[in-house]
């Protein structure tokens, strides 16, 4: 196992089962390697990152809240009706009430002994009623580099390595293994029994056994796959250069089932399991499109904040949150306000 900055990874469990998200003190990393100086983004970093957004031409739907600089990750807790937003300079988790839109708390994250204390923050949905937040002290991330990723599968936490060229495995918050996969995104798949790894460099979607770390299936994943979301046996991939969302099924084997054109260099994805909707951000157009999972079709879209690099949904209320990386804004679109600015997409004839 490599002795790199990943040894500084800690795991924070936010208790949300019936009590809401509460502040949990974070201990500093027990082991921290010397951090390298910030470097220019690699070709792999650029390949897996979002498209740059143009200036806004329409007012974002819903309401906007200033949460802090450079929001780049979101997680939703439907039980507590809260969104956790990763922000930077300084690095914090902003906890936002999904109903009132009020920032209820700002949770500091630990920093290592580096000269550039700007931790990378991973937000990952965990088992029912909880969220796991993995925080890795790191130097300032290059502007073009994608945000780090994480997934929790069968009790093991998987995070993208500090150089984006591998997946690191944590058991009980401690790094125990790693494997090379050049990941752009990670997700728990196949009813939470497999680790789905998306590679922009290789343009592939792979399924791993979370216990043995062996590849059990692989398939091509478009021209430039960047984002991933799952629902039961379905895996959705945003193909930024292909201007489409690709749908796969893991049963009886991994195979493609649909290609859904959306345009706008689709990037971040989020699933509403109650309404069976998939939300995809389109940074090149500053828009958010809703895809019906049952129909594998785009049904509506609405204007967003600039540079919509992350999206999450409070499935209990139907409120959608979109993070505007450029201006430090969080956009909240409630089910009641969704019709304002919404554009219906006509179904193409079969």
Short mmCIF file of C-alpha atoms in Angstrom, two decimals:
data_model
loop_
_atom_site.label_atom_id
_atom_site.label_comp_id
_atom_site.label_asym_id
_atom_site.label_seq_id
_atom_site.Cartn_x
_atom_site.Cartn_y
_atom_site.Cartn_z
CA UNK A 1 0.00 0.00 0.00
CA UNK A 2 1.31 3.41 -0.97
CA UNK A 3 2.27 5.85 1.75
CA UNK A 4 0.75 8.94 0.18
CA UNK A 5 -1.59 11.69 1.26
CA UNK A 6 -4.40 9.16 1.25
CA UNK A 7 -3.14 8.06 4.66
CA UNK A 8 -4.64 11.31 5.88
CA UNK A 9 -8.13 10.26 4.88
CA UNK A 10 -10.62 10.25 7.73
CA UNK A 11 -14.24 9.21 7.71
CA UNK A 12 -16.98 11.30 9.25
CA UNK A 13 -20.43 9.82 9.92
CA UNK A 14 -23.15 12.43 10.11
CA UNK A 15 -25.96 11.13 12.31
CA UNK A 16 -29.21 11.89 10.56
CA UNK A 17 -31.49 9.02 11.62
CA UNK A 18 -34.30 10.88 13.32
CA UNK A 19 -32.04 13.56 14.80
CA UNK A 20 -30.93 15.60 11.80
CA UNK A 21 -27.38 16.35 10.80
CA UNK A 22 -25.31 17.34 13.80
CA UNK A 23 -21.77 18.60 14.15
CA UNK A 24 -19.29 15.83 14.80
CA UNK A 25 -15.80 17.00 15.80
CA UNK A 26 -13.15 15.89 13.37
CA UNK A 27 -9.79 14.76 14.64
CA UNK A 28 -6.77 15.78 12.57
CA UNK A 29 -5.15 13.07 10.47
CA UNK A 30 -2.84 10.82 12.41
CA UNK A 31 -0.49 10.34 9.48
CA UNK A 32 0.11 12.89 6.78
CA UNK A 33 2.70 12.67 4.05
CA UNK A 34 4.45 15.74 2.78
CA UNK A 35 2.27 17.35 0.14
CA UNK A 36 3.67 18.03 -3.32
CA UNK A 37 3.42 21.47 -4.78
CA UNK A 38 0.27 22.12 -6.80
CA UNK A 39 0.73 21.04 -10.39
CA UNK A 40 -1.03 21.75 -13.62
CA UNK A 41 -4.03 19.60 -14.36
CA UNK A 42 -3.24 16.45 -16.27
CA UNK A 43 -4.90 15.41 -19.49
CA UNK A 44 -6.93 12.88 -17.52
CA UNK A 45 -8.11 15.61 -15.13
CA UNK A 46 -9.29 17.79 -18.01
CA UNK A 47 -10.92 14.83 -19.74
CA UNK A 48 -13.10 14.01 -16.74
CA UNK A 49 -14.01 17.57 -15.77
CA UNK A 50 -17.09 19.62 -16.69
CA UNK A 51 -17.40 21.91 -19.68
CA UNK A 52 -16.95 25.63 -18.98
CA UNK A 53 -20.23 27.52 -18.68
CA UNK A 54 -21.07 30.67 -20.63
CA UNK A 55 -22.55 33.75 -18.91
CA UNK A 56 -26.16 33.37 -17.82
CA UNK A 57 -28.86 34.41 -20.26
CA UNK A 58 -31.81 33.44 -18.05
CA UNK A 59 -32.55 33.79 -14.38
CA UNK A 60 -32.07 30.48 -12.52
CA UNK A 61 -35.29 28.71 -11.57
CA UNK A 62 -36.26 28.62 -7.90
CA UNK A 63 -34.09 30.50 -5.41
CA UNK A 64 -30.35 30.94 -4.95
CA UNK A 65 -28.32 31.08 -1.73
CA UNK A 66 -24.70 32.10 -1.33
CA UNK A 67 -23.03 29.20 0.48
CA UNK A 68 -19.32 29.95 0.02
CA UNK A 69 -16.51 29.76 -2.49
CA UNK A 70 -16.18 26.95 -5.02
CA UNK A 71 -19.00 24.54 -4.10
CA UNK A 72 -18.14 21.30 -5.87
CA UNK A 73 -19.97 18.43 -4.17
CA UNK A 74 -23.47 17.85 -2.82
CA UNK A 75 -25.22 15.23 -0.71
CA UNK A 76 -28.87 15.12 0.33
CA UNK A 77 -30.43 13.74 3.52
CA UNK A 78 -34.17 13.27 2.87
CA UNK A 79 -34.87 12.36 6.51
CA UNK A 80 -33.45 15.56 7.96
CA UNK A 81 -34.35 17.64 4.86
CA UNK A 82 -30.80 18.90 4.54
CA UNK A 83 -28.18 19.32 1.87
CA UNK A 84 -24.47 19.10 2.66
CA UNK A 85 -22.38 21.30 0.37
CA UNK A 86 -18.60 21.07 0.09
CA UNK A 87 -17.09 24.55 -0.20
CA UNK A 88 -13.49 25.78 -0.17
CA UNK A 89 -11.22 28.71 0.75
CA UNK A 90 -11.64 27.95 3.63
CA UNK A 91 -12.83 24.37 3.31
CA UNK A 92 -16.15 23.75 5.04
CA UNK A 93 -19.31 21.70 4.82
CA UNK A 94 -22.30 24.02 4.61
CA UNK A 95 -25.49 22.37 5.88
CA UNK A 96 -28.58 23.83 4.21
CA UNK A 97 -32.22 23.22 5.17
CA UNK A 98 -33.93 22.02 2.00
CA UNK A 99 -37.27 23.59 3.02
CA UNK A 100 -36.25 27.04 4.27
CA UNK A 101 -33.05 27.41 2.24
CA UNK A 102 -31.24 28.58 5.37
CA UNK A 103 -27.63 27.64 6.05
CA UNK A 104 -28.03 25.97 9.45
CA UNK A 105 -24.41 25.10 10.14
CA UNK A 106 -20.89 25.28 8.77
CA UNK A 107 -18.73 22.33 9.71
CA UNK A 108 -14.96 22.74 9.59
CA UNK A 109 -13.00 19.93 7.99
CA UNK A 110 -9.55 18.85 9.17
CA UNK A 111 -6.44 20.06 7.43
CA UNK A 112 -3.06 18.46 7.40
CA UNK A 113 0.33 20.03 7.81
CA UNK A 114 0.57 21.12 4.19
CA UNK A 115 1.28 24.67 3.24
CA UNK A 116 -1.90 24.76 1.19
CA UNK A 117 -4.66 23.64 3.57
CA UNK A 118 -7.47 23.10 1.06
CA UNK A 119 -8.81 19.60 1.68
CA UNK A 120 -10.63 17.69 -0.98
CA UNK A 121 -14.07 16.69 0.29
CA UNK A 122 -16.01 13.64 -0.75
CA UNK A 123 -19.73 13.41 -0.05
CA UNK A 124 -21.24 9.98 -0.48
CA UNK A 125 -24.68 8.56 0.39
CA UNK A 126 -24.33 5.66 2.80
CA UNK A 127 -26.75 3.24 4.42
CA UNK A 128 -30.30 4.39 5.19
CA UNK A 129 -30.37 7.32 7.57
CA UNK A 130 -26.68 8.20 7.39
CA UNK A 131 -24.14 9.87 5.18
CA UNK A 132 -20.44 9.19 5.05
CA UNK A 133 -18.12 12.09 4.38
CA UNK A 134 -14.52 11.27 3.57
CA UNK A 135 -12.13 14.16 3.89
CA UNK A 136 -8.64 14.07 2.44
CA UNK A 137 -6.13 16.83 3.24
CA UNK A 138 -4.48 17.87 0.01
CA UNK A 139 -2.83 20.85 -1.65
CA UNK A 140 -4.92 23.27 -3.66
CA UNK A 141 -6.65 21.41 -6.47
CA UNK A 142 -5.87 22.70 -9.98
CA UNK A 143 -8.77 24.68 -11.40
CA UNK A 144 -9.34 22.23 -14.25
CA UNK A 145 -9.15 19.11 -12.09
CA UNK A 146 -12.37 17.24 -11.28
CA UNK A 147 -13.57 16.95 -7.70
CA UNK A 148 -12.60 13.73 -5.92
CA UNK A 149 -15.15 10.92 -5.71
CA UNK A 150 -16.22 8.28 -3.22
CA UNK A 151 -18.63 5.36 -2.85
CA UNK A 152 -19.66 3.04 -0.03
CA UNK A 153 -20.29 -0.61 -0.98
CA UNK A 154 -20.90 -3.46 1.48
CA UNK A 155 -19.31 -1.51 4.32
CA UNK A 156 -16.14 -0.57 2.42
CA UNK A 157 -15.39 3.00 1.37
CA UNK A 158 -13.79 3.60 -2.02
CA UNK A 159 -12.21 6.96 -2.88
CA UNK A 160 -10.31 8.23 -5.88
CA UNK A 161 -6.58 8.42 -5.25
CA UNK A 162 -4.79 11.73 -4.75
CA UNK A 163 -3.48 11.70 -8.33
CA UNK A 164 -6.68 10.44 -9.88
CA UNK A 165 -4.99 7.33 -11.22
CA UNK A 166 -6.31 4.76 -8.76
CA UNK A 167 -9.05 3.80 -6.33
CA UNK A 168 -8.15 3.58 -2.64
CA UNK A 169 -10.02 1.26 -0.27
CA UNK A 170 -10.87 2.18 3.32
CA UNK A 171 -12.08 -0.25 5.96
CA UNK A 172 -13.27 1.38 9.16
CA UNK A 173 -11.83 4.67 7.92
CA UNK A 174 -8.33 3.21 7.42
CA UNK A 175 -6.73 2.66 4.01
CA UNK A 176 -6.22 -1.06 3.41
CA UNK A 177 -5.73 -1.47 -0.34
CA UNK A 178 -5.73 0.27 -3.69
CA UNK A 179 -6.10 -0.68 -7.31
CA UNK A 180 -5.34 1.17 -10.54
CA UNK A 181 -8.36 2.15 -12.58
CA UNK A 182 -7.98 5.84 -13.60
CA UNK A 183 -11.44 6.63 -12.19
CA UNK A 184 -13.51 9.65 -13.17
CA UNK A 185 -16.44 8.65 -10.94
CA UNK A 186 -17.51 5.91 -8.53
CA UNK A 187 -20.88 4.56 -7.39
CA UNK A 188 -22.48 1.69 -5.57
CA UNK A 189 -24.30 -0.39 -8.21
CA UNK A 190 -26.35 -3.52 -8.82
CA UNK A 191 -28.52 -3.07 -5.72
CA UNK A 192 -25.47 -1.96 -3.70
CA UNK A 193 -23.49 -5.18 -4.32
CA UNK A 194 -20.97 -3.92 -6.88
CA UNK A 195 -18.62 -0.96 -7.24
CA UNK A 196 -19.12 0.87 -10.53
CA UNK A 197 -16.01 2.68 -11.77
CA UNK A 198 -16.17 5.11 -14.67
CA UNK A 199 -12.98 5.87 -16.58
CA UNK A 200 -12.83 8.90 -18.88
CA UNK A 201 -9.34 8.02 -20.06
CA UNK A 202 -10.33 4.51 -21.16
CA UNK A 203 -13.96 5.42 -21.91
CA UNK A 204 -15.22 2.42 -19.99
CA UNK A 205 -17.67 1.47 -17.28
CA UNK A 206 -16.43 -1.33 -15.02
CA UNK A 207 -18.09 -3.31 -12.25
CA UNK A 208 -15.87 -4.55 -9.41
CA UNK A 209 -16.47 -7.11 -6.70
CA UNK A 210 -16.06 -4.92 -3.57
CA UNK A 211 -14.54 -7.78 -1.58
CA UNK A 212 -12.01 -9.24 -4.04
CA UNK A 213 -11.49 -5.99 -6.01
CA UNK A 214 -11.68 -7.98 -9.23
CA UNK A 215 -13.38 -6.71 -12.38
CA UNK A 216 -16.57 -8.67 -13.01
CA UNK A 217 -17.81 -6.74 -16.06
CA UNK A 218 -16.76 -3.95 -18.41
CA UNK A 219 -18.36 -2.09 -21.31
CA UNK A 220 -17.66 1.00 -23.48
CA UNK A 221 -19.07 4.22 -22.02
CA UNK A 222 -19.33 6.82 -24.76
CA UNK A 223 -16.96 9.49 -26.03
CA UNK A 224 -16.11 11.25 -22.74
CA UNK A 225 -17.89 9.76 -19.71
CA UNK A 226 -17.79 12.06 -16.69
CA UNK A 227 -20.63 11.35 -14.23
CA UNK A 228 -22.42 8.34 -12.81
CA UNK A 229 -25.62 7.54 -10.90
CA UNK A 230 -27.36 4.26 -10.12
CA UNK A 231 -30.86 2.99 -9.37
CA UNK A 232 -31.39 -0.70 -8.61
CA UNK A 233 -29.91 -2.63 -11.52
CA UNK A 234 -29.56 0.51 -13.67
CA UNK A 235 -26.40 2.57 -14.14
CA UNK A 236 -26.54 6.01 -15.75
CA UNK A 237 -23.47 7.68 -17.28
CA UNK A 238 -23.17 11.26 -18.51
CA UNK A 239 -21.27 11.37 -21.81
CA UNK A 240 -20.15 15.01 -21.99
CA UNK A 241 -18.72 14.94 -25.52
CA UNK A 242 -21.55 12.71 -26.74
CA UNK A 243 -24.18 15.14 -25.38
CA UNK A 244 -26.16 12.24 -23.98
CA UNK A 245 -26.91 10.17 -20.91
CA UNK A 246 -26.20 6.47 -21.35
CA UNK A 247 -28.25 3.86 -19.48
CA UNK A 248 -27.02 0.36 -18.63
CA UNK A 249 -28.48 -2.63 -16.82
CA UNK A 250 -26.41 -4.96 -14.66
CA UNK A 251 -28.83 -7.88 -15.03
CA UNK A 252 -28.35 -10.57 -16.20
CA UNK A 253 -25.03 -9.03 -17.26
CA UNK A 254 -23.76 -5.48 -17.79
CA UNK A 255 -25.17 -4.18 -21.08
CA UNK A 256 -26.43 -0.88 -22.59
CA UNK A 257 -30.19 -0.32 -22.67
CA UNK A 258 -30.66 3.29 -23.84
CA UNK A 259 -29.00 6.46 -25.10
CA UNK A 260 -30.82 9.65 -24.07
CA UNK A 261 -29.80 12.82 -26.00
CA UNK A 262 -29.76 15.94 -23.82
CA UNK A 263 -27.06 18.30 -25.17
CA UNK A 264 -25.12 20.90 -23.21
CA UNK A 265 -22.19 18.62 -22.25
CA UNK A 266 -24.07 16.69 -19.50
CA UNK A 267 -22.07 16.24 -16.32
CA UNK A 268 -23.47 15.74 -12.78
CA UNK A 269 -26.25 13.23 -12.12
CA UNK A 270 -28.70 12.59 -9.27
CA UNK A 271 -31.57 10.12 -8.88
CA UNK A 272 -34.92 10.71 -7.18
CA UNK A 273 -35.92 7.12 -6.31
CA UNK A 274 -39.46 8.03 -5.23
CA UNK A 275 -40.42 9.84 -8.43
CA UNK A 276 -38.18 7.66 -10.59
CA UNK A 277 -36.52 10.73 -12.10
CA UNK A 278 -32.90 11.32 -13.07
CA UNK A 279 -31.49 14.86 -13.00
CA UNK A 280 -28.52 15.86 -15.16
CA UNK A 281 -26.70 19.20 -15.23
CA UNK A 282 -25.62 20.74 -18.54
CA UNK A 283 -22.74 23.15 -17.85
CA UNK A 284 -22.38 24.24 -21.49
CA UNK A 285 -25.96 25.54 -21.37
CA UNK A 286 -26.44 26.33 -17.66
CA UNK A 287 -29.45 24.03 -17.55
CA UNK A 288 -30.81 21.03 -15.66
CA UNK A 289 -32.73 18.31 -17.47
CA UNK A 290 -35.13 15.80 -15.93
CA UNK A 291 -35.10 12.29 -17.39
CA UNK A 292 -37.90 9.82 -16.76
CA UNK A 293 -36.27 6.57 -15.67
CA UNK A 294 -39.35 4.58 -16.65
CA UNK A 295 -39.34 5.98 -20.20
CA UNK A 296 -35.59 6.57 -20.67
CA UNK A 297 -36.52 9.99 -22.07
CA UNK A 298 -35.83 13.65 -21.25
CA UNK A 299 -39.10 15.25 -20.18
CA UNK A 300 -38.24 18.80 -19.05
CA UNK A 301 -35.41 21.27 -18.39
CA UNK A 302 -34.90 24.50 -16.50
CA UNK A 303 -32.24 27.25 -16.18
CA UNK A 304 -29.56 26.89 -13.50
CA UNK A 305 -26.84 28.87 -11.81
CA UNK A 306 -23.60 29.28 -13.74
CA UNK A 307 -21.26 26.29 -13.83
CA UNK A 308 -23.68 23.69 -12.41
CA UNK A 309 -21.10 21.11 -11.38
CA UNK A 310 -23.10 19.18 -8.77
CA UNK A 311 -26.73 18.21 -8.18
CA UNK A 312 -28.67 16.42 -5.42
CA UNK A 313 -32.33 15.89 -4.56
CA UNK A 314 -34.27 15.68 -1.32
CA UNK A 315 -36.56 12.86 -2.43
CA UNK A 316 -38.89 13.40 0.56
CA UNK A 317 -39.90 16.87 -0.64
CA UNK A 318 -38.79 16.76 -4.28
CA UNK A 319 -36.49 19.77 -3.78
CA UNK A 320 -33.53 19.82 -6.17
CA UNK A 321 -30.21 21.47 -5.27
CA UNK A 322 -27.67 22.58 -7.88
CA UNK A 323 -24.22 23.93 -6.95
CA UNK A 324 -22.93 26.86 -9.00
CA UNK A 325 -19.16 26.44 -8.78
CA UNK A 326 -18.30 29.79 -10.35
CA UNK A 327 -20.30 32.15 -8.13
CA UNK A 328 -20.54 30.15 -4.88
CA UNK A 329 -24.30 29.71 -5.17
CA UNK A 330 -26.66 26.91 -4.24
CA UNK A 331 -29.84 26.80 -6.29
CA UNK A 332 -32.93 25.27 -4.68
CA UNK A 333 -35.89 24.31 -6.84
CA UNK A 334 -38.90 23.07 -4.89
CA UNK A 335 -41.63 20.94 -6.42
CA UNK A 336 -43.98 23.94 -6.17
CA UNK A 337 -41.61 26.30 -7.99
CA UNK A 338 -40.43 23.85 -10.62
CA UNK A 339 -42.85 25.08 -13.27
CA UNK A 340 -41.27 28.56 -13.23
CA UNK A 341 -38.77 28.60 -16.07
CA UNK A 342 -39.41 24.96 -16.89
CA UNK A 343 -39.37 23.88 -20.53
CA UNK A 344 -41.26 20.76 -21.48
CA UNK A 345 -39.48 18.46 -23.91
CA UNK A 346 -41.73 16.91 -26.51
CA UNK A 347 -41.41 13.17 -26.81
CA UNK A 348 -39.88 12.11 -30.09
CA UNK A 349 -41.99 9.73 -32.17
CA UNK A 350 -40.81 6.13 -31.97
#
